[in-house]
Short mmCIF file of C-alpha atoms in Angstrom, two decimals:
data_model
loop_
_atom_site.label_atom_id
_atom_site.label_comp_id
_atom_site.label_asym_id
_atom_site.label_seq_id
_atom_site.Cartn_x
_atom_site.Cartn_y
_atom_site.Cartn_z
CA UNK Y 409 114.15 97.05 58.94
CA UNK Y 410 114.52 95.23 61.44
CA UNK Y 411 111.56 94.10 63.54
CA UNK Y 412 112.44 91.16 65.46
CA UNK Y 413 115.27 93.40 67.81
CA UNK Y 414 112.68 93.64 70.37
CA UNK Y 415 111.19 91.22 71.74
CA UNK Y 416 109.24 90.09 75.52
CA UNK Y 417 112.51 90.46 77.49
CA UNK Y 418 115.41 92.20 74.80
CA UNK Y 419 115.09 95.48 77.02
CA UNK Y 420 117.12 98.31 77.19
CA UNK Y 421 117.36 99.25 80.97
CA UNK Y 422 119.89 101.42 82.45
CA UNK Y 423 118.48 102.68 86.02
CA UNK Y 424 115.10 102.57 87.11
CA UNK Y 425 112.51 104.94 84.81
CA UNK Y 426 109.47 106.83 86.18
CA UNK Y 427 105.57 105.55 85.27
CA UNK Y 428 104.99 108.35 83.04
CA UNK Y 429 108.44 107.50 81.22
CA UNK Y 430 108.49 103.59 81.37
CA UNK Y 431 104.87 104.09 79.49
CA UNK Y 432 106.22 106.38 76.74
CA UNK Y 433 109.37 104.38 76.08
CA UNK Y 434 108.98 100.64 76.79
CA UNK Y 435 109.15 98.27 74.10
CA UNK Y 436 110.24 101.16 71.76
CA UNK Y 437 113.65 101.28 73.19
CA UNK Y 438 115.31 99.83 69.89
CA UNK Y 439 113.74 101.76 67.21
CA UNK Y 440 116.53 104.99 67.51
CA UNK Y 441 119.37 102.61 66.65
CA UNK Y 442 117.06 101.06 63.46
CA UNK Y 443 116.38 104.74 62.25
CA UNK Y 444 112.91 104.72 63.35
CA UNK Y 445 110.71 107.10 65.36
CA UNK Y 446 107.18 104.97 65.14
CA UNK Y 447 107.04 100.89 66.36
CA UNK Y 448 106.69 99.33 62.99
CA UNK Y 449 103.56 96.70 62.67
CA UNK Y 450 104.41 93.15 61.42
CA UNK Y 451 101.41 91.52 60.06
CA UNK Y 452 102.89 88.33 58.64
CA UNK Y 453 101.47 85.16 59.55
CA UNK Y 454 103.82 82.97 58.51
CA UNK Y 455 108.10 83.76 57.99
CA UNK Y 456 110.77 82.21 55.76
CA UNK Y 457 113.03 79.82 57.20
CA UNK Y 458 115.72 77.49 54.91
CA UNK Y 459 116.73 76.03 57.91
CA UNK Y 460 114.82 73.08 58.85
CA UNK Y 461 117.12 71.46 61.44
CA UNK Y 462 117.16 74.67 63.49
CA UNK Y 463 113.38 75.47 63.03
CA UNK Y 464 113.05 71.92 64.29
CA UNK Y 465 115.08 72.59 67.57
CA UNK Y 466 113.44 75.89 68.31
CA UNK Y 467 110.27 74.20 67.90
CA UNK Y 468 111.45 71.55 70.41
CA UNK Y 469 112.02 73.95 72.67
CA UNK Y 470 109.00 75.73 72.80
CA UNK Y 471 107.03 72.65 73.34
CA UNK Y 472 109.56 71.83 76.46
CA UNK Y 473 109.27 75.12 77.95
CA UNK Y 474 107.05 77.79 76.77
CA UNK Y 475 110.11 80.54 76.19
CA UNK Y 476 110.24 82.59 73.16
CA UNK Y 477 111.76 80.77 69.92
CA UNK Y 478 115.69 82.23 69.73
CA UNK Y 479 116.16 84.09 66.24
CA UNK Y 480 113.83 85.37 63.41
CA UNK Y 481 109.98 84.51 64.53
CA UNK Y 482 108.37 80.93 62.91
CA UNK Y 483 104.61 81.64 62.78
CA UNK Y 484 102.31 83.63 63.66
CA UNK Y 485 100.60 81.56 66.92
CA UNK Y 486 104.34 81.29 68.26
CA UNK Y 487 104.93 85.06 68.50
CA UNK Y 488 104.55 88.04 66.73
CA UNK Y 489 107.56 90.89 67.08
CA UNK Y 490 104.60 94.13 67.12
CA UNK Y 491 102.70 92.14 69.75
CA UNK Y 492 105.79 91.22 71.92
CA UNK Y 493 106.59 94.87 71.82
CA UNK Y 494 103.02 95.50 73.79
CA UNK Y 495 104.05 92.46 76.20
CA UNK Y 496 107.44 94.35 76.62
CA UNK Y 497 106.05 97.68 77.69
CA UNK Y 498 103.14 95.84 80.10
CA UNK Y 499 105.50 93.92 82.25
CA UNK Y 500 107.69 96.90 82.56
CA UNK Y 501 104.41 98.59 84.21
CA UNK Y 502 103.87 95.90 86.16
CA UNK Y 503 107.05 94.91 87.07
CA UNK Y 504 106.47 91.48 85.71
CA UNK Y 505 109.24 89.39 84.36
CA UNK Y 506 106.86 89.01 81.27
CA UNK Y 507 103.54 89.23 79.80
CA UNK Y 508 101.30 87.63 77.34
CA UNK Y 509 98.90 88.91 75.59
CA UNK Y 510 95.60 87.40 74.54
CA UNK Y 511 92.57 88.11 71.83
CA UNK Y 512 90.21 89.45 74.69
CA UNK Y 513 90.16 89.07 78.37
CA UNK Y 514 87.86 86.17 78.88
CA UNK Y 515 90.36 84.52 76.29
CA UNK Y 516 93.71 85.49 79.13
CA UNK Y 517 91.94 84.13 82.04
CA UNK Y 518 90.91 80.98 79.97
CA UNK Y 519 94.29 80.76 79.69
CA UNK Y 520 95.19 80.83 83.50
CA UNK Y 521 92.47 78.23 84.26
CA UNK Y 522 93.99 76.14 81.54
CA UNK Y 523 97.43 76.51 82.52
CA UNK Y 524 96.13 75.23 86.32
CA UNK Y 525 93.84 72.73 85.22
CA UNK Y 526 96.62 70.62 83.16
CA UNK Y 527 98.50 70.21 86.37
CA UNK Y 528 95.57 68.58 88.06
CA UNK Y 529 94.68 72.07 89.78
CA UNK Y 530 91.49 72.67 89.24
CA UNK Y 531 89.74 74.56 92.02
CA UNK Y 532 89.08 78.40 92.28
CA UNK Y 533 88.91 80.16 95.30
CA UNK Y 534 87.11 83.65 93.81
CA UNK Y 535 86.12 86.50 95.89
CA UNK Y 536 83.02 88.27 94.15
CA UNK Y 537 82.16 90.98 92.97
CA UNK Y 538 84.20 89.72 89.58
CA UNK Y 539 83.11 90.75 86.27
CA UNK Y 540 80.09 89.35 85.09
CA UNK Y 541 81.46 86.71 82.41
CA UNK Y 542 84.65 85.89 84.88
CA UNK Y 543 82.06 85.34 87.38
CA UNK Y 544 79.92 82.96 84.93
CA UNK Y 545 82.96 81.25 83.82
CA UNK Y 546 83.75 79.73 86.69
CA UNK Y 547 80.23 79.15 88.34
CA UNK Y 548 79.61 77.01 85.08
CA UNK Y 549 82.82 75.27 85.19
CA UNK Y 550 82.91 75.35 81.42
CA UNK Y 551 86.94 74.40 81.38
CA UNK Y 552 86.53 71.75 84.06
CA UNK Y 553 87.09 73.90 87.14
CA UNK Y 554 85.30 74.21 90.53
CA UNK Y 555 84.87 77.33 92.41
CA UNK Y 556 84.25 78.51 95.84
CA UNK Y 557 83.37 81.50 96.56
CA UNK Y 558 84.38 83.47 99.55
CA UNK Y 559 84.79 86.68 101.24
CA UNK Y 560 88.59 87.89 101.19
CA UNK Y 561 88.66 87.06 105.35
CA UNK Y 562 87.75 83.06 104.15
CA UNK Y 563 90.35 82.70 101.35
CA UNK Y 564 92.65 80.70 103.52
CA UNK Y 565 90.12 78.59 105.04
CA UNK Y 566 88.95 77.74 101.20
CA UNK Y 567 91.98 76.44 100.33
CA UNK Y 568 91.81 72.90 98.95
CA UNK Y 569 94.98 70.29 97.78
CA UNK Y 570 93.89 70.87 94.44
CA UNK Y 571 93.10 74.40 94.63
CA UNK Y 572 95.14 75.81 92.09
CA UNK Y 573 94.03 80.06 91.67
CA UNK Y 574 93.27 82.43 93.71
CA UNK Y 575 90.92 85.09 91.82
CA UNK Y 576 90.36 88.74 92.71
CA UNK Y 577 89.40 91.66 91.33
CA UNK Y 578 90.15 95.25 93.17
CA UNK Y 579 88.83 97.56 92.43
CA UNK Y 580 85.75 95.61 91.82
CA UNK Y 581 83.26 95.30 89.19
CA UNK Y 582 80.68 96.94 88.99
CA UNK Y 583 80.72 98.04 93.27
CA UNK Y 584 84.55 99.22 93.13
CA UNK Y 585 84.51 97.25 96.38
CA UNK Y 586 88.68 97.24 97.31
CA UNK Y 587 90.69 94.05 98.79
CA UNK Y 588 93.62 94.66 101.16
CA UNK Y 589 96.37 92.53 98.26
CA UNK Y 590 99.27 91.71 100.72
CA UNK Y 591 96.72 90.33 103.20
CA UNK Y 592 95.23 88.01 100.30
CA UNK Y 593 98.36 87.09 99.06
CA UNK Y 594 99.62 86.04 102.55
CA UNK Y 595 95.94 84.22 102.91
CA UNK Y 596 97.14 81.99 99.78
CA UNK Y 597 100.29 80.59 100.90
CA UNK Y 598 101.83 78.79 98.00
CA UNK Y 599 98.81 78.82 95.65
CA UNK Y 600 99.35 81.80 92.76
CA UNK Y 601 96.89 85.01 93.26
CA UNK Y 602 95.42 86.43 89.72
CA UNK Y 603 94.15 90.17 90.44
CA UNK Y 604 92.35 91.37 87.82
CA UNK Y 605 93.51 95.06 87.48
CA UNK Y 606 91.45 96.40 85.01
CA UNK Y 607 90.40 99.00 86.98
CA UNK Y 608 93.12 100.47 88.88
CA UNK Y 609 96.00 99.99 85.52
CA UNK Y 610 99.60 99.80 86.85
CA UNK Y 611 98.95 103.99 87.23
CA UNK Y 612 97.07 103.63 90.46
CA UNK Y 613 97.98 99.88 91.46
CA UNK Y 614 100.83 97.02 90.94
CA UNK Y 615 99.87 94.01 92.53
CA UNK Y 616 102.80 92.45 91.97
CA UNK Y 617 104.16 94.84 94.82
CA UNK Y 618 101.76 93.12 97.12
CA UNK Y 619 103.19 89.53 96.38
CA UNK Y 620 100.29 88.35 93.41
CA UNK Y 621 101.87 86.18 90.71
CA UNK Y 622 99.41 86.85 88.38
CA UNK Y 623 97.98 90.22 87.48
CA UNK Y 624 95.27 90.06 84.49
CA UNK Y 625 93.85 93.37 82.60
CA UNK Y 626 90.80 93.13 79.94
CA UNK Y 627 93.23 95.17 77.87
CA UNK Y 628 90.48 96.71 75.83
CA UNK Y 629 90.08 98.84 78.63
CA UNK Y 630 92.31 101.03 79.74
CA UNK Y 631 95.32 100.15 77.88
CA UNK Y 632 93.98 100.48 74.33
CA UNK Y 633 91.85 103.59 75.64
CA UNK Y 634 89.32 104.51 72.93
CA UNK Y 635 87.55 101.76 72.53
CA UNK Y 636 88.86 100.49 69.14
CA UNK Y 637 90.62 97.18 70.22
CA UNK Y 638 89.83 94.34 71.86
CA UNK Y 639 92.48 92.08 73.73
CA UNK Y 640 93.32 90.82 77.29
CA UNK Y 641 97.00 90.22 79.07
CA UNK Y 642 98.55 88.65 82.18
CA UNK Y 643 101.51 90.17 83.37
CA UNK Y 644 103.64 87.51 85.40
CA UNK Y 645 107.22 85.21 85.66
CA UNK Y 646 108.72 83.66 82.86
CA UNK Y 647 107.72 80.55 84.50
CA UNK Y 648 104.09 80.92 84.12
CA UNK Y 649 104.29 82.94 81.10
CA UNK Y 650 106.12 80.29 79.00
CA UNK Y 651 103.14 78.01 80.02
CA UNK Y 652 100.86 80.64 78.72
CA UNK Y 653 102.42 80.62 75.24
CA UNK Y 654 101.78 77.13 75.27
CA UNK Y 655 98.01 77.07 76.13
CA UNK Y 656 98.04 80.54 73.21
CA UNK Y 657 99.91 78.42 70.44
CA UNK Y 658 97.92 75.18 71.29
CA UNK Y 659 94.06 77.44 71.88
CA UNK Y 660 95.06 79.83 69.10
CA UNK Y 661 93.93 83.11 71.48
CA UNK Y 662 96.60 85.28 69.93
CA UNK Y 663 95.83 88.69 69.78
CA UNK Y 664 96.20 90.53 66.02
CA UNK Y 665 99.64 92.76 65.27
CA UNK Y 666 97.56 95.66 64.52
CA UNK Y 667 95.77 95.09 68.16
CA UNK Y 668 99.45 94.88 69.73
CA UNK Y 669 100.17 98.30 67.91
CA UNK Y 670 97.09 100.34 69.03
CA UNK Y 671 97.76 99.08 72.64
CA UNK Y 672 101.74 99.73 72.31
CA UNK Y 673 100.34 103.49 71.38
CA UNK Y 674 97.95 103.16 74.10
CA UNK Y 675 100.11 102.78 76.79
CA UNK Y 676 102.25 105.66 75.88
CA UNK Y 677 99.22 108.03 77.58
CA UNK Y 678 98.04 105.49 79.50
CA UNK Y 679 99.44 107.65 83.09
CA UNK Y 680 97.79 111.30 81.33
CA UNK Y 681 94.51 109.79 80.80
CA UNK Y 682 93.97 108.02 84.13
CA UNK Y 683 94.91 110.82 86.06
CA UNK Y 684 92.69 113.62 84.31
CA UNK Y 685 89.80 111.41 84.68
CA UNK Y 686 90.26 110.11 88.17
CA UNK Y 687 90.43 113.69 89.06
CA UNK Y 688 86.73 113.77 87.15
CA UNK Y 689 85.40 111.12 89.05
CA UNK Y 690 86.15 112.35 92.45
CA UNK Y 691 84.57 115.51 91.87
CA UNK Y 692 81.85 113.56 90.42
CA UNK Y 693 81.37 111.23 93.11
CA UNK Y 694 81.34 113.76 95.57
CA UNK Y 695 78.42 115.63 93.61
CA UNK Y 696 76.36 112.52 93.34
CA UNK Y 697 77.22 111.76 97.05
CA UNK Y 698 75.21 115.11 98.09
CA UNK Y 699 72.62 114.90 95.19
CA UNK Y 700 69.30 113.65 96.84
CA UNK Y 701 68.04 111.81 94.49
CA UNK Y 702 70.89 109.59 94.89
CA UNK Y 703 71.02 106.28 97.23
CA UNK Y 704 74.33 105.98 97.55
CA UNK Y 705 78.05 106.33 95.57
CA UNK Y 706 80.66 104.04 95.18
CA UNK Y 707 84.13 105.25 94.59
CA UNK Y 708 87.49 103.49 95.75
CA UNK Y 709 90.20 104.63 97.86
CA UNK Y 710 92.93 104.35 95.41
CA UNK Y 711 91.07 106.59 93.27
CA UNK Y 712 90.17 105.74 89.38
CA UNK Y 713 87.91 106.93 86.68
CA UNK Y 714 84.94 104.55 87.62
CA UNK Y 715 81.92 106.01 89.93
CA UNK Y 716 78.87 103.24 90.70
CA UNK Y 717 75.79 105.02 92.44
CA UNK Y 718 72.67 103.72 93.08
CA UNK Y 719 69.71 105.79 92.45
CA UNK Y 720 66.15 106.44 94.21
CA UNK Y 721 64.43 106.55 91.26
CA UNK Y 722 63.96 104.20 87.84
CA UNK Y 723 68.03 103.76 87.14
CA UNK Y 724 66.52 102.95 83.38
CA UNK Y 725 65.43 106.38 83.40
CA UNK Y 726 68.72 107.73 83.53
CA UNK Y 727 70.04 105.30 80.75
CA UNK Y 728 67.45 106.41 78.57
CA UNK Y 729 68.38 110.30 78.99
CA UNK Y 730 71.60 110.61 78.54
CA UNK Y 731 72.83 112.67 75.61
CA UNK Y 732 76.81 113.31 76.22
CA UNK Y 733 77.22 110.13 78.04
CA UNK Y 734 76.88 107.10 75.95
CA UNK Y 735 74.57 104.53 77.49
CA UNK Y 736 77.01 101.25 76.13
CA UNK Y 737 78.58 97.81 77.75
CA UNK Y 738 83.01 98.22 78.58
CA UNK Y 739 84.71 100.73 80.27
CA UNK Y 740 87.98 103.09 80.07
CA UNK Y 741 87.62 104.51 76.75
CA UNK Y 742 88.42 108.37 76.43
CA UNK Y 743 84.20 109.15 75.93
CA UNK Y 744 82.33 108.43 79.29
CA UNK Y 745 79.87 105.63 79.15
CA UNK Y 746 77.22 104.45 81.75
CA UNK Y 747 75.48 101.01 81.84
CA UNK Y 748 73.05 98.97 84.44
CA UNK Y 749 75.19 95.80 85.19
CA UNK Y 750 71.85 94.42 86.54
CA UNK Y 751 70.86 94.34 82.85
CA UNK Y 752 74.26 94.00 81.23
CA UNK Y 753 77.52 93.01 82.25
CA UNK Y 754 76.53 90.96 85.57
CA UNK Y 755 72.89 89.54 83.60
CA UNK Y 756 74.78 86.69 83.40
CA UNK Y 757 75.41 86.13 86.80
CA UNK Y 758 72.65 84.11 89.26
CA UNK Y 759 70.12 87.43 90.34
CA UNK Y 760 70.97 86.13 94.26
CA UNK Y 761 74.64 86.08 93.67
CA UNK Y 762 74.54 88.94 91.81
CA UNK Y 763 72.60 90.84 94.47
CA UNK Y 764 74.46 89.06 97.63
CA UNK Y 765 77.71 90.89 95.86
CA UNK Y 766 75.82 94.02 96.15
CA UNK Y 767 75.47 94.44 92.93
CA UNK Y 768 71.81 95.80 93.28
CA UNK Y 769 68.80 96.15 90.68
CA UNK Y 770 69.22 100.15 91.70
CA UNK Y 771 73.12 100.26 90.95
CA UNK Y 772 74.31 102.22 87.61
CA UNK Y 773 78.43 102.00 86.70
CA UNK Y 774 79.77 104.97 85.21
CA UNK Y 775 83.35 105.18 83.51
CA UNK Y 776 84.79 108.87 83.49
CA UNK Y 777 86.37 109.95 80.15
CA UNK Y 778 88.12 112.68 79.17
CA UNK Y 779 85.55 115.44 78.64
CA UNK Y 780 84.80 118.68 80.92
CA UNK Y 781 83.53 117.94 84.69
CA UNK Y 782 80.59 120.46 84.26
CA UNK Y 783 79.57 119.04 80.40
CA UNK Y 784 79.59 115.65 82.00
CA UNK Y 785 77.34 116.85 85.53
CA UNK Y 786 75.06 118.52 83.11
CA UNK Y 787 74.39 115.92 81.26
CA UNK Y 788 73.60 113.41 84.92
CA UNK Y 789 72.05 116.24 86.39
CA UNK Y 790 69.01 116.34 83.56
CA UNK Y 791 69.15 112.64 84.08
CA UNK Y 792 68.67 111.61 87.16
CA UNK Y 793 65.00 110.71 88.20
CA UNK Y 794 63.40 112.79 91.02
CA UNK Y 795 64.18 111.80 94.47
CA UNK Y 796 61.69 109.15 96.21
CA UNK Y 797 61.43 108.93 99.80
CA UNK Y 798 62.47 110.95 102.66
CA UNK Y 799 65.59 109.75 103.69
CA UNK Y 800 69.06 109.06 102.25
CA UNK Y 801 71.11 105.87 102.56
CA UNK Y 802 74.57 106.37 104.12
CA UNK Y 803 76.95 107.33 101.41
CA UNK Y 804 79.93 104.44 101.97
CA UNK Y 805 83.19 104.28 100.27
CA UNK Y 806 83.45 107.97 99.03
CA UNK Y 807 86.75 109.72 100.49
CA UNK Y 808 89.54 112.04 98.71
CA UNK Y 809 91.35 109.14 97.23
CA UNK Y 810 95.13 109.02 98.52
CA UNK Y 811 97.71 110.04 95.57
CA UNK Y 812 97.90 106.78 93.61
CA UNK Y 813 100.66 107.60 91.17
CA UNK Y 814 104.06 107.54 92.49
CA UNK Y 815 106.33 108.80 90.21
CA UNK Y 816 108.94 105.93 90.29
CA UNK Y 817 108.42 102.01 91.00
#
């Protein structure tokens, strides 16, 4: 059995593929011809090699430029063939040249800073709202970097020498507030945008389209899909990624073979899942956007499974009674969860920033699963506290989202 056929960039491409297909069939394009149906999962750590010259030169090469060792795989930190299989089928969604995968997605953007920060490039222009521990990661400078933070209209002026990232997230968390990509990337001249497109997947947005180098996904999200793996990527050129490898194989961030499997299978309904519970979401957002005991809804144009409201009452109230909706930190699992990002995933983050992001003591995030539309407004409906006051906020950002899933790239 052969397991090393496939690897990052050993694709079999013949015309351009559809979303729904490219997920199905990338990085499994090889397993017909080895007589297999199912991507097989290499867990070695370590493989035989009796030749020590040529281990030598491949391992020269690495060091010089990041790119995948030629030839049977050395060790586990290097590469692993189950996990490149996952990188395959990720660029192909993005339409990256490559990807790299990573043990979580604090451990992938690490990596990015890292990558920067050894050429001297050490400053972060950030547009907030990002997730909580990107935000505190860079507000602490805990790998050496400096941030300033800016709306998307001030990225150019923010620009340093030694700037060496661009970070934004779109949708973003937890206010699904959305930034116009082309006009950012244009903003950053030569410096490399990172989007962090956890949110939207490659179903509903490719930033690469809009000129970022960089596009980052907390793959335990989304891509795995239930909630049973934890991993991050960044989909990007061979350039960058080979750099990536290097900061992996030096950090150790690798992400497990059996991690790289579930996400490989992941993908495959990656398109089926985002659309049936986008179309969840919008109905309800516009339900909590006419319920009166809600402040006001947050749902993006482009769509997605993740509704943010803010609510009149005690939002604690409505964490404590849910019963079909699990009250739990993440996101994009196949159950729907809620959380207060106030409390949880944006704690971390100064209460001023947080709130001057809007990310408000009031505001509840909400990630749509799979289940039935009226199961799931049962469940909020008995939840939500009473309505206070005597007027409503004006509902923003709520609107039929456009049709985010073009059929071909």
């Amino acid at each position: 059995m052969d397991t090393t056929s496939t690897r990052a960039h050993d694709a079999i491409r013949t015309a351009p593929r559809a979303l729904a297909t490219e997920a199905v069939h990338a990085g499994r394009d090889d397993l017909a011809r080895q007589g297999l149906h199912a991507p097989p999962i290499d867990l070695s750590t370590t493989y035989p090699s009796y030749d020590s010259r040529g281990e030598a030169a491949r391992i020269d090469a690495f060091a010089t430029t990041g790119a995948e060792p030629d030839g049977p795989p050395v060790y586990g930190r290097l590469g692993n063939p189950t996990v490149a299989r996952f990188e395959t089928a990720l660029a192909r969604l993005e339409g990256t040249e490559a990807a790299v995968a990573f043990a979580s997605g604090m451990a992938a953007l690490s990596a990015v800073l890292l990558v920067r920060g050894s050429m001297g490039l050490r400053h972060v222009v950030a547009v907030r709202p990002l997730y909580g521990c990107s935000d505190h990661l860079l507000t602490a400078g805990l790998l050496g970097t400096e941030v300033t933070w800016t709306d998307p209209a001030g990225v150019a002026d923010a620009l340093r020498p030694d700037t060496g990232l661009v970070l934004v997230e779109s949708p973003a968390n937890p206010t699904l507030a959305e930034v116009d990509l082309r006009a950012v990337t244009h903003a950053c001249g030569s410096v490399p945008l990172l989007v962090d497109n956890t949110f939207a997947t490659p179903v509903l947005q490719r930033p690469a389209e809009h000129g970022a180098r960089l596009v980052l996904h907390s793959a335990t999200k989304y891509l795995g899909g239930h909630g049973d793996v934890l991993a991050g990527v960044v989909a990007c050129d061979e350039e960058f990624a080979g750099r990536l490898r290097q900061v992996r194989f030096a950090t150790g961030g690798v992400l497990h073979p059996l991690a790289g499997y579930l996400l490989l299978r992941g993908l495959s309904t990656l398109p089926v899942r985002v659309r049936a519970a986008s179309a969840t979401a919008a109905e309800l957002a516009r339900r909590l956007t006419a319920d009166p005991r809600v402040a006001r809804v947050h749902y993006p144009r482009i769509g997605g499974a993740m509704v943010s409201f803010e609510v009149h009452g005690d939002p604690h109230e409505v964490i404590a009674a849910v019963r079909l909706i699990t009250p739990a930190v993440s996101l994009g699992s196949v159950d729907t969860l809620i959380q207060h990002p106030a409390s949880i995933s944006h704690r971390i983050v100064d209460a001023d920033d947080r709130r001057g992001a809007g990310v408000t003591d009031r505001l509840l995030r909400m990630s749509v699963g799979l289940e039935d539309v009226e199961d799931l407004w049962s469940d909020l409906n008995a939840s939500l506290p009473g309505a206070r006051g005597t007027a409503r906020q004006a509902t923003t950002g709520v609107r039929p989202p456009t049709d985010p899933m073009p059929l071909r790239r």
